[in-house]
Amino acid sequence: MTTPDDQPPVPDASRPESKDRIYRSHAGIAGGVLLLAITGWLGIDALVSGHGRTPWLALAALILLVPLVAAFTLRPAVYANEDRLRVRNPFRVVVLPWSKVGSLRSGYSNEVVDTSGAKYQLWAIPVSLRARKAAARRQARNAAADSSGRTSSVASGPTRSQPDQAMDDLRELAEARAATEGAQGEVSVRWAYEIVGPAVAGAVVLAILLAVG
């Protein structure tokens, strides 16, 4: 149902907005902070103590590298509430109402597929084969302990890896909310120009400086 002039309906102010569940890679964030610290240290040192074209090359490299490092490590996140799934990847933000989520797949990477067949990788929920194997071993030990009628402290622990458990949570939410009124709408994709713009500018300036020689 739409309001006059085919505008989308005004949200019901009496309906409280649900809080987002946020999924992020803590290892990725830690790695990003470390890389940014190293990049900043080297770049600033070159700016301060460099001679000739070195400070300009360092500045261009910083403009190029800092947005890229942040994009692939600090930026990725997945936000889920009762109405939609919002995927913040390095260069794009994808918003999918639950009614448009066709499936959530886990293989060598985690991805969401919309009802039209378009695929979007979930950078914030990386697959860990090591964690998956460790969870499978715990599950096998738990099953062996249960069958023998005894419990073991060694066998205790989660039987699903954290990324796989996150995907299970998202699948349950998609199944439960897909048919609700608030979960209707269209998929939207927005490019992260705040990342792409500086990175492209830095690459262009760096290429010009190298070409000029």
Coordinates of N, CA and C in Angstrom, one line a residue:
M1 N 0.9 -1.2 0.0 CA 0.0 0.0 0.0 C 0.9 1.2 0.0
T2 N 0.5 2.2 -0.8 CA 1.3 3.5 -0.9 C 0.4 4.6 -0.6
T3 N 1.0 5.7 -0.2 CA 0.3 6.9 0.1 C 0.2 7.7 -1.2
P4 N -0.6 8.8 -1.3 CA -0.8 9.5 -2.5 C 0.5 9.9 -3.2
D5 N 0.5 9.9 -4.6 CA 1.6 10.2 -5.4 C 2.6 9.1 -5.4
D6 N 2.2 7.9 -5.0 CA 3.0 6.7 -5.1 C 4.3 6.9 -4.2
Q7 N 4.2 7.6 -3.1 CA 5.3 7.7 -2.2 C 5.2 6.6 -1.2
P8 N 6.4 6.1 -0.7 CA 6.4 5.0 0.3 C 5.7 5.5 1.6
P9 N 5.0 4.6 2.3 CA 4.3 4.9 3.5 C 5.2 5.5 4.6
V10 N 4.7 6.4 5.3 CA 5.4 7.0 6.4 C 5.5 5.9 7.5
P11 N 6.8 5.7 8.1 CA 6.9 4.7 9.1 C 6.0 5.0 10.3
D12 N 5.5 4.0 11.0 CA 4.7 4.1 12.1 C 5.5 4.5 13.3
A13 N 5.3 5.7 13.8 CA 6.1 6.2 14.9 C 5.9 5.5 16.2
S14 N 4.7 4.8 16.3 CA 4.4 4.1 17.5 C 5.1 2.8 17.6
R15 N 5.6 2.3 16.5 CA 6.3 1.0 16.4 C 7.8 1.2 16.8
P16 N 8.3 0.7 17.9 CA 9.7 1.0 18.3 C 10.6 0.3 17.3
E17 N 11.7 1.0 16.9 CA 12.7 0.5 16.0 C 13.6 -0.5 16.7
S18 N 13.7 -1.6 16.1 CA 14.5 -2.7 16.7 C 16.0 -2.4 16.6
K19 N 16.7 -2.8 17.6 CA 18.1 -2.6 17.7 C 18.9 -3.5 16.8
D20 N 19.9 -3.0 16.2 CA 20.7 -3.8 15.2 C 21.6 -4.8 16.0
R21 N 21.7 -6.0 15.5 CA 22.7 -7.0 15.8 C 23.9 -6.6 14.9
I22 N 25.1 -6.5 15.5 CA 26.2 -6.1 14.7 C 27.2 -7.2 14.7
Y23 N 27.7 -7.6 13.5 CA 28.7 -8.7 13.3 C 29.9 -8.0 12.7
R24 N 31.1 -8.2 13.3 CA 32.3 -7.7 12.8 C 33.5 -8.7 13.1
S25 N 34.5 -8.6 12.3 CA 35.7 -9.4 12.5 C 36.7 -8.7 13.4
H26 N 36.8 -9.2 14.7 CA 37.7 -8.6 15.6 C 39.2 -8.8 15.2
A27 N 39.5 -9.9 14.5 CA 40.8 -10.1 14.0 C 41.1 -9.1 12.9
G28 N 40.2 -8.9 12.0 CA 40.4 -7.9 11.0 C 40.6 -6.5 11.5
I29 N 39.8 -6.1 12.5 CA 40.0 -4.8 13.1 C 41.4 -4.7 13.8
A30 N 41.8 -5.7 14.5 CA 43.1 -5.7 15.1 C 44.2 -5.6 14.1
G31 N 44.1 -6.3 13.0 CA 45.1 -6.3 11.9 C 45.1 -4.9 11.2
G32 N 43.9 -4.3 11.0 CA 43.8 -3.0 10.4 C 44.4 -1.9 11.2
V33 N 44.2 -2.0 12.5 CA 44.8 -1.0 13.4 C 46.4 -1.1 13.3
L34 N 46.9 -2.3 13.3 CA 48.3 -2.5 13.2 C 48.9 -2.0 11.9
L35 N 48.2 -2.3 10.8 CA 48.7 -1.9 9.5 C 48.6 -0.4 9.4
L36 N 47.5 0.2 9.9 CA 47.4 1.7 9.9 C 48.6 2.4 10.7
A37 N 48.9 1.7 11.8 CA 50.0 2.3 12.6 C 51.3 2.2 11.9
I38 N 51.6 1.1 11.3 CA 52.8 0.9 10.5 C 52.9 1.9 9.3
T39 N 51.8 2.0 8.6 CA 51.7 2.8 7.4 C 51.9 4.3 7.8
G40 N 51.2 4.7 8.9 CA 51.3 6.1 9.4 C 52.7 6.4 9.8
W41 N 53.3 5.5 10.5 CA 54.7 5.7 11.0 C 55.7 5.9 9.9
L42 N 55.6 5.0 8.9 CA 56.5 5.1 7.8 C 56.2 6.3 6.9
G43 N 54.9 6.6 6.7 CA 54.6 7.7 5.9 C 55.0 9.0 6.5
I44 N 54.7 9.2 7.8 CA 55.0 10.5 8.4 C 56.5 10.7 8.5
D45 N 57.2 9.6 8.8 CA 58.7 9.7 8.8 C 59.2 10.1 7.4
A46 N 58.6 9.6 6.3 CA 59.1 10.0 5.0 C 58.7 11.5 4.7
L47 N 57.5 11.9 5.2 CA 57.1 13.3 5.0 C 58.1 14.3 5.8
V48 N 58.5 13.9 7.0 CA 59.3 14.8 7.8 C 60.7 14.8 7.4
S49 N 61.3 13.6 7.2 CA 62.7 13.5 6.9 C 63.1 13.3 5.5
G50 N 62.1 13.1 4.6 CA 62.4 12.9 3.2 C 62.9 14.1 2.4
H51 N 63.6 13.8 1.3 CA 64.1 14.9 0.5 C 63.6 14.8 -0.9
G52 N 63.6 15.9 -1.7 CA 63.2 15.9 -3.0 C 61.7 15.5 -3.2
R53 N 61.5 14.5 -4.0 CA 60.1 14.1 -4.3 C 59.6 13.1 -3.2
T54 N 60.4 12.7 -2.3 CA 60.1 11.7 -1.4 C 58.8 12.1 -0.5
P55 N 58.8 13.3 0.0 CA 57.6 13.7 0.8 C 56.3 13.6 0.0
W56 N 56.4 14.1 -1.3 CA 55.2 14.0 -2.1 C 54.8 12.6 -2.4
L57 N 55.7 11.7 -2.7 CA 55.4 10.3 -2.9 C 54.8 9.7 -1.7
A58 N 55.4 10.0 -0.5 CA 54.8 9.5 0.7 C 53.4 10.0 0.9
L59 N 53.1 11.3 0.7 CA 51.8 11.8 0.9 C 50.8 11.1 -0.1
A60 N 51.2 10.9 -1.3 CA 50.3 10.3 -2.3 C 50.0 8.8 -1.9
A61 N 51.1 8.2 -1.4 CA 50.9 6.8 -0.9 C 50.0 6.7 0.3
L62 N 50.1 7.6 1.2 CA 49.2 7.6 2.3 C 47.8 7.8 1.9
I63 N 47.5 8.8 1.0 CA 46.2 9.0 0.5 C 45.6 7.8 -0.1
L64 N 46.4 7.0 -0.8 CA 46.0 5.8 -1.4 C 45.8 4.6 -0.5
L65 N 46.8 4.4 0.4 CA 46.8 3.2 1.2 C 45.9 3.3 2.5
V66 N 45.8 4.4 3.1 CA 45.0 4.5 4.3 C 43.5 4.2 4.1
P67 N 42.9 4.8 3.0 CA 41.5 4.4 2.8 C 41.3 2.9 2.4
L68 N 42.3 2.3 1.7 CA 42.2 0.9 1.3 C 42.4 0.0 2.5
V69 N 43.3 0.3 3.4 CA 43.5 -0.5 4.6 C 42.3 -0.5 5.5
A70 N 41.7 0.8 5.7 CA 40.5 0.9 6.5 C 39.3 0.2 5.8
A71 N 39.2 0.2 4.5 CA 38.1 -0.4 3.8 C 38.1 -1.9 4.0
F72 N 39.2 -2.5 4.0 CA 39.2 -4.0 4.0 C 39.4 -4.5 5.5
T73 N 39.6 -3.7 6.4 CA 39.8 -4.2 7.8 C 38.9 -3.6 8.8
L74 N 38.8 -2.3 8.9 CA 37.9 -1.6 9.9 C 36.5 -1.4 9.4
R75 N 36.3 -1.2 8.1 CA 35.0 -0.9 7.6 C 34.0 -2.0 7.6
P76 N 34.3 -3.2 7.2 CA 33.3 -4.3 7.0 C 32.5 -4.5 8.3
A77 N 31.2 -4.6 8.1 CA 30.3 -4.9 9.2 C 28.9 -5.4 8.6
V78 N 28.2 -6.2 9.4 CA 26.9 -6.6 9.0 C 25.9 -6.2 10.2
Y79 N 24.9 -5.5 9.8 CA 23.9 -5.1 10.7 C 22.5 -5.8 10.4
A80 N 21.9 -6.4 11.4 CA 20.7 -7.1 11.2 C 19.7 -6.7 12.3
N81 N 18.5 -6.3 11.8 CA 17.4 -6.1 12.8 C 16.1 -6.8 12.3
E82 N 15.0 -6.5 12.8 CA 13.8 -7.2 12.5 C 13.3 -7.0 11.1
D83 N 13.8 -5.9 10.4 CA 13.3 -5.5 9.1 C 14.2 -5.8 8.0
R84 N 15.5 -5.7 8.2 CA 16.4 -5.7 7.1 C 17.8 -6.2 7.5
L85 N 18.6 -6.5 6.5 CA 20.0 -6.9 6.6 C 20.8 -5.8 5.9
R86 N 21.7 -5.2 6.6 CA 22.6 -4.2 6.0 C 24.0 -4.7 6.0
V87 N 24.6 -4.8 4.8 CA 25.9 -5.3 4.6 C 26.9 -4.2 4.2
R88 N 27.8 -3.9 5.1 CA 28.8 -2.8 4.8 C 30.1 -3.5 4.4
N89 N 30.4 -3.5 3.1 CA 31.6 -4.1 2.6 C 32.6 -3.1 2.3
P90 N 33.8 -3.4 1.8 CA 34.9 -2.4 1.6 C 34.4 -1.2 0.7
F91 N 33.7 -1.5 -0.4 CA 33.4 -0.4 -1.3 C 31.9 -0.2 -1.5
R92 N 31.1 -1.0 -0.9 CA 29.6 -0.8 -1.1 C 28.9 -1.1 0.2
V93 N 27.7 -0.5 0.3 CA 26.7 -0.8 1.4 C 25.5 -1.3 0.7
V94 N 25.1 -2.5 1.1 CA 23.9 -3.2 0.5 C 22.9 -3.4 1.6
V95 N 21.7 -2.9 1.3 CA 20.5 -3.0 2.3 C 19.5 -4.0 1.7
L96 N 19.2 -5.1 2.3 CA 18.3 -6.1 1.8 C 17.2 -6.3 2.9
P97 N 15.9 -5.9 2.6 CA 14.8 -6.2 3.4 C 14.8 -7.8 3.5
W98 N 14.3 -8.3 4.6 CA 14.3 -9.8 4.8 C 13.5 -10.5 3.7
S99 N 12.5 -9.8 3.1 CA 11.7 -10.4 2.1 C 12.5 -10.6 0.8
K100 N 13.6 -9.9 0.7 CA 14.4 -10.0 -0.6 C 15.6 -10.9 -0.4
V101 N 15.8 -11.5 0.8 CA 16.9 -12.4 1.1 C 16.5 -13.8 0.6
G102 N 17.1 -14.3 -0.5 CA 16.8 -15.6 -1.0 C 17.5 -16.7 -0.1
S103 N 18.8 -16.5 0.2 CA 19.5 -17.5 1.0 C 20.7 -16.9 1.6
L104 N 21.3 -17.5 2.6 CA 22.5 -17.1 3.2 C 23.4 -18.4 3.1
R105 N 24.5 -18.3 2.3 CA 25.3 -19.4 2.0 C 26.7 -19.4 2.7
S106 N 27.1 -20.5 3.2 CA 28.5 -20.7 3.8 C 29.2 -21.7 3.0
G107 N 30.4 -21.3 2.6 CA 31.3 -22.3 1.9 C 32.7 -21.8 2.3
Y108 N 33.5 -21.5 1.3 CA 34.8 -20.9 1.6 C 34.7 -19.4 1.9
S109 N 33.5 -18.8 1.7 CA 33.2 -17.5 2.1 C 31.7 -17.5 2.4
N110 N 31.3 -16.5 3.2 CA 29.9 -16.3 3.6 C 29.3 -15.3 2.7
E111 N 28.1 -15.5 2.2 CA 27.5 -14.6 1.3 C 25.9 -14.6 1.4
V112 N 25.3 -13.5 1.0 CA 23.8 -13.5 1.0 C 23.4 -13.4 -0.5
V113 N 22.4 -14.1 -0.9 CA 21.9 -14.1 -2.2 C 20.4 -13.5 -2.2
D114 N 20.2 -12.5 -3.0 CA 18.8 -11.9 -2.9 C 17.9 -12.8 -3.9
T115 N 16.7 -12.4 -3.9 CA 15.7 -13.2 -4.6 C 15.8 -13.1 -6.1
S116 N 16.6 -12.1 -6.6 CA 16.9 -12.0 -8.0 C 18.1 -12.8 -8.4
G117 N 18.9 -13.4 -7.4 CA 20.0 -14.2 -7.7 C 21.3 -13.4 -7.6
A118 N 21.3 -12.1 -7.3 CA 22.5 -11.4 -7.0 C 23.2 -11.8 -5.7
K119 N 24.5 -11.9 -5.7 CA 25.3 -12.3 -4.6 C 26.1 -11.2 -4.0
Y120 N 26.1 -11.2 -2.7 CA 26.9 -10.2 -1.9 C 27.7 -10.9 -0.8
Q121 N 29.0 -10.7 -0.9 CA 29.8 -11.4 0.1 C 29.8 -10.6 1.4
L122 N 29.8 -11.4 2.5 CA 29.8 -10.8 3.9 C 31.2 -10.7 4.4
W123 N 31.9 -9.6 4.1 CA 33.3 -9.5 4.5 C 33.5 -9.5 6.0
A124 N 32.5 -9.0 6.7 CA 32.6 -8.9 8.2 C 32.5 -10.3 8.9
I125 N 32.0 -11.3 8.1 CA 31.9 -12.6 8.7 C 32.7 -13.6 7.9
P126 N 34.1 -13.5 8.0 CA 34.9 -14.4 7.2 C 34.8 -15.8 7.7
V127 N 35.0 -16.8 6.8 CA 35.0 -18.2 7.1 C 36.4 -18.6 7.7
S128 N 36.3 -19.3 8.8 CA 37.6 -19.8 9.4 C 37.5 -21.3 9.4
L129 N 38.3 -21.9 8.4 CA 38.3 -23.4 8.3 C 38.8 -24.0 9.6
R130 N 39.8 -23.4 10.2 CA 40.4 -23.9 11.4 C 39.4 -23.9 12.5
A131 N 38.6 -22.8 12.7 CA 37.6 -22.8 13.8 C 36.5 -23.8 13.5
R132 N 36.2 -24.0 12.2 CA 35.1 -24.9 11.8 C 35.6 -26.4 12.1
K133 N 36.8 -26.7 11.9 CA 37.3 -28.0 12.2 C 37.4 -28.3 13.7
A134 N 37.8 -27.2 14.4 CA 37.9 -27.4 15.9 C 36.5 -27.6 16.4
A135 N 35.5 -26.9 15.9 CA 34.1 -27.1 16.4 C 33.6 -28.5 16.1
A136 N 34.0 -29.0 14.9 CA 33.6 -30.3 14.5 C 34.2 -31.4 15.4
R137 N 35.4 -31.1 15.8 CA 36.1 -32.1 16.7 C 35.4 -32.1 18.1
R138 N 35.1 -30.9 18.6 CA 34.3 -30.8 19.8 C 33.0 -31.5 19.8
Q139 N 32.3 -31.3 18.6 CA 31.0 -32.0 18.5 C 31.2 -33.5 18.5
A140 N 32.2 -34.0 17.8 CA 32.5 -35.4 17.8 C 32.8 -35.9 19.2
R141 N 33.6 -35.2 20.0 CA 33.9 -35.6 21.4 C 32.7 -35.6 22.3
N142 N 31.8 -34.5 22.1 CA 30.6 -34.5 22.9 C 29.7 -35.6 22.6
A143 N 29.6 -36.0 21.3 CA 28.8 -37.1 20.9 C 29.3 -38.4 21.5
A144 N 30.6 -38.6 21.5 CA 31.2 -39.8 22.1 C 31.0 -39.8 23.6
A145 N 31.1 -38.7 24.3 CA 30.9 -38.6 25.7 C 29.4 -38.9 26.1
D146 N 28.5 -38.4 25.3 CA 27.1 -38.7 25.5 C 26.7 -40.2 25.3
S147 N 27.3 -40.8 24.3 CA 27.0 -42.2 24.0 C 27.6 -43.1 25.1
S148 N 28.7 -42.7 25.8 CA 29.2 -43.5 26.8 C 28.6 -43.2 28.2
G149 N 27.7 -42.3 28.3 CA 27.1 -41.9 29.5 C 27.9 -41.1 30.5
R150 N 28.9 -40.5 30.0 CA 29.7 -39.7 30.9 C 30.0 -38.3 30.2
T151 N 30.4 -37.4 31.0 CA 30.7 -36.0 30.5 C 32.2 -35.8 30.7
S152 N 32.7 -34.9 29.8 CA 34.1 -34.6 29.8 C 34.3 -33.1 29.7
S153 N 35.1 -32.6 30.6 CA 35.4 -31.1 30.5 C 36.2 -30.8 29.2
V154 N 36.9 -31.8 28.7 CA 37.6 -31.5 27.4 C 36.7 -31.4 26.2
A155 N 35.6 -32.2 26.3 CA 34.6 -32.2 25.2 C 33.7 -31.0 25.2
S156 N 33.7 -30.2 26.3 CA 32.7 -29.1 26.4 C 33.2 -28.0 25.5
G157 N 32.3 -27.1 25.2 CA 32.6 -26.0 24.3 C 31.6 -25.9 23.2
P158 N 31.6 -24.8 22.5 CA 30.7 -24.6 21.4 C 31.0 -25.6 20.3
T159 N 29.9 -26.1 19.7 CA 30.0 -27.1 18.6 C 29.8 -26.5 17.2
R160 N 29.8 -25.1 17.2 CA 29.7 -24.4 15.9 C 30.7 -23.3 16.0
S161 N 31.4 -23.1 14.9 CA 32.4 -21.9 14.9 C 31.6 -20.6 15.0
Q162 N 32.3 -19.6 15.4 CA 31.6 -18.3 15.6 C 31.0 -17.8 14.3
P163 N 31.7 -17.8 13.2 CA 31.1 -17.4 11.9 C 29.9 -18.2 11.5
D164 N 30.0 -19.5 11.7 CA 28.9 -20.4 11.3 C 27.7 -20.1 12.2
Q165 N 27.9 -19.9 13.5 CA 26.8 -19.6 14.4 C 26.2 -18.2 14.0
A166 N 27.0 -17.3 13.6 CA 26.4 -16.0 13.1 C 25.6 -16.2 11.9
M167 N 26.0 -17.0 11.0 CA 25.2 -17.3 9.8 C 23.9 -18.0 10.2
D168 N 24.0 -18.9 11.1 CA 22.7 -19.6 11.6 C 21.8 -18.6 12.2
D169 N 22.3 -17.6 13.0 CA 21.4 -16.6 13.5 C 20.7 -15.8 12.5
L170 N 21.5 -15.4 11.4 CA 20.9 -14.6 10.3 C 19.9 -15.4 9.5
R171 N 20.1 -16.7 9.3 CA 19.1 -17.5 8.6 C 17.8 -17.6 9.4
E172 N 17.9 -17.8 10.8 CA 16.7 -17.9 11.6 C 16.0 -16.6 11.5
L173 N 16.7 -15.4 11.6 CA 16.0 -14.1 11.5 C 15.4 -13.9 10.2
A174 N 16.0 -14.4 9.1 CA 15.4 -14.2 7.7 C 14.1 -15.0 7.6
E175 N 14.2 -16.3 8.1 CA 13.0 -17.1 8.0 C 11.8 -16.6 8.8
A176 N 12.2 -16.0 10.0 CA 11.1 -15.6 10.9 C 10.5 -14.2 10.5
R177 N 11.3 -13.4 9.8 CA 10.8 -12.0 9.5 C 10.5 -11.8 8.0
A178 N 10.8 -12.7 7.1 CA 10.6 -12.4 5.7 C 9.2 -12.0 5.3
A179 N 8.2 -12.5 6.0 CA 6.8 -12.3 5.6 C 6.2 -11.1 6.4
T180 N 6.9 -10.5 7.2 CA 6.3 -9.4 8.0 C 6.2 -8.1 7.2
E181 N 5.4 -7.2 7.7 CA 5.1 -6.0 6.9 C 6.3 -5.1 6.8
G182 N 7.1 -5.0 8.0 CA 8.2 -4.1 8.0 C 9.4 -4.6 7.2
A183 N 9.4 -5.9 6.8 CA 10.5 -6.4 6.1 C 10.3 -6.4 4.5
Q184 N 9.4 -5.6 4.1 CA 9.1 -5.5 2.6 C 10.0 -4.4 2.1
G185 N 10.2 -4.4 0.8 CA 10.9 -3.3 0.1 C 11.8 -3.8 -1.0
E186 N 12.7 -2.9 -1.4 CA 13.6 -3.3 -2.5 C 15.1 -3.3 -2.0
V187 N 15.9 -4.0 -2.7 CA 17.3 -4.0 -2.4 C 18.0 -2.7 -2.8
S188 N 18.8 -2.1 -2.0 CA 19.5 -0.9 -2.4 C 21.0 -1.1 -2.2
V189 N 21.8 -0.6 -3.2 CA 23.2 -0.7 -3.2 C 23.8 0.7 -3.4
R190 N 24.7 1.1 -2.5 CA 25.4 2.4 -2.5 C 26.9 2.2 -2.5
W191 N 27.5 2.9 -3.4 CA 29.0 2.8 -3.4 C 29.6 3.7 -2.3
A192 N 30.7 3.3 -1.7 CA 31.3 4.0 -0.7 C 32.3 5.1 -1.3
Y193 N 31.7 6.2 -1.7 CA 32.6 7.2 -2.4 C 33.6 7.8 -1.4
E194 N 33.3 7.8 -0.1 CA 34.2 8.3 0.9 C 35.5 7.4 0.9
I195 N 35.4 6.2 0.4 CA 36.6 5.3 0.4 C 37.2 5.4 -1.1
V196 N 36.3 5.3 -2.0 CA 36.8 5.2 -3.4 C 37.4 6.5 -3.9
G197 N 36.8 7.6 -3.5 CA 37.3 8.9 -3.9 C 38.8 9.2 -3.5
P198 N 39.1 9.1 -2.2 CA 40.5 9.4 -1.8 C 41.4 8.4 -2.4
A199 N 41.0 7.1 -2.4 CA 41.9 6.1 -3.0 C 42.3 6.3 -4.4
V200 N 41.3 6.7 -5.2 CA 41.5 7.0 -6.6 C 42.4 8.2 -6.8
A201 N 42.1 9.3 -6.0 CA 42.9 10.5 -6.0 C 44.4 10.2 -5.7
G202 N 44.6 9.4 -4.6 CA 45.9 9.0 -4.3 C 46.6 8.2 -5.4
A203 N 45.9 7.3 -6.0 CA 46.5 6.5 -7.1 C 46.9 7.4 -8.3
V204 N 46.0 8.4 -8.6 CA 46.3 9.2 -9.7 C 47.5 10.1 -9.5
V205 N 47.6 10.7 -8.3 CA 48.7 11.6 -7.9 C 50.0 10.7 -7.9
L206 N 49.9 9.5 -7.3 CA 51.1 8.7 -7.3 C 51.6 8.3 -8.7
A207 N 50.6 8.0 -9.5 CA 51.0 7.6 -10.9 C 51.6 8.8 -11.7
I208 N 51.1 10.0 -11.4 CA 51.7 11.2 -12.1 C 53.1 11.4 -11.6
L209 N 53.3 11.3 -10.3 CA 54.7 11.6 -9.7 C 55.7 10.6 -10.2
L210 N 55.2 9.3 -10.4 CA 56.1 8.3 -10.9 C 56.4 8.5 -12.3
A211 N 55.4 8.9 -13.1 CA 55.6 9.1 -14.5 C 56.5 10.3 -14.8
V212 N 56.3 11.4 -14.0 CA 57.2 12.5 -14.2 C 58.6 12.2 -14.0
G213 N 58.8 11.4 -12.9 CA 60.2 10.9 -12.6 C 61.0 12.0 -12.0

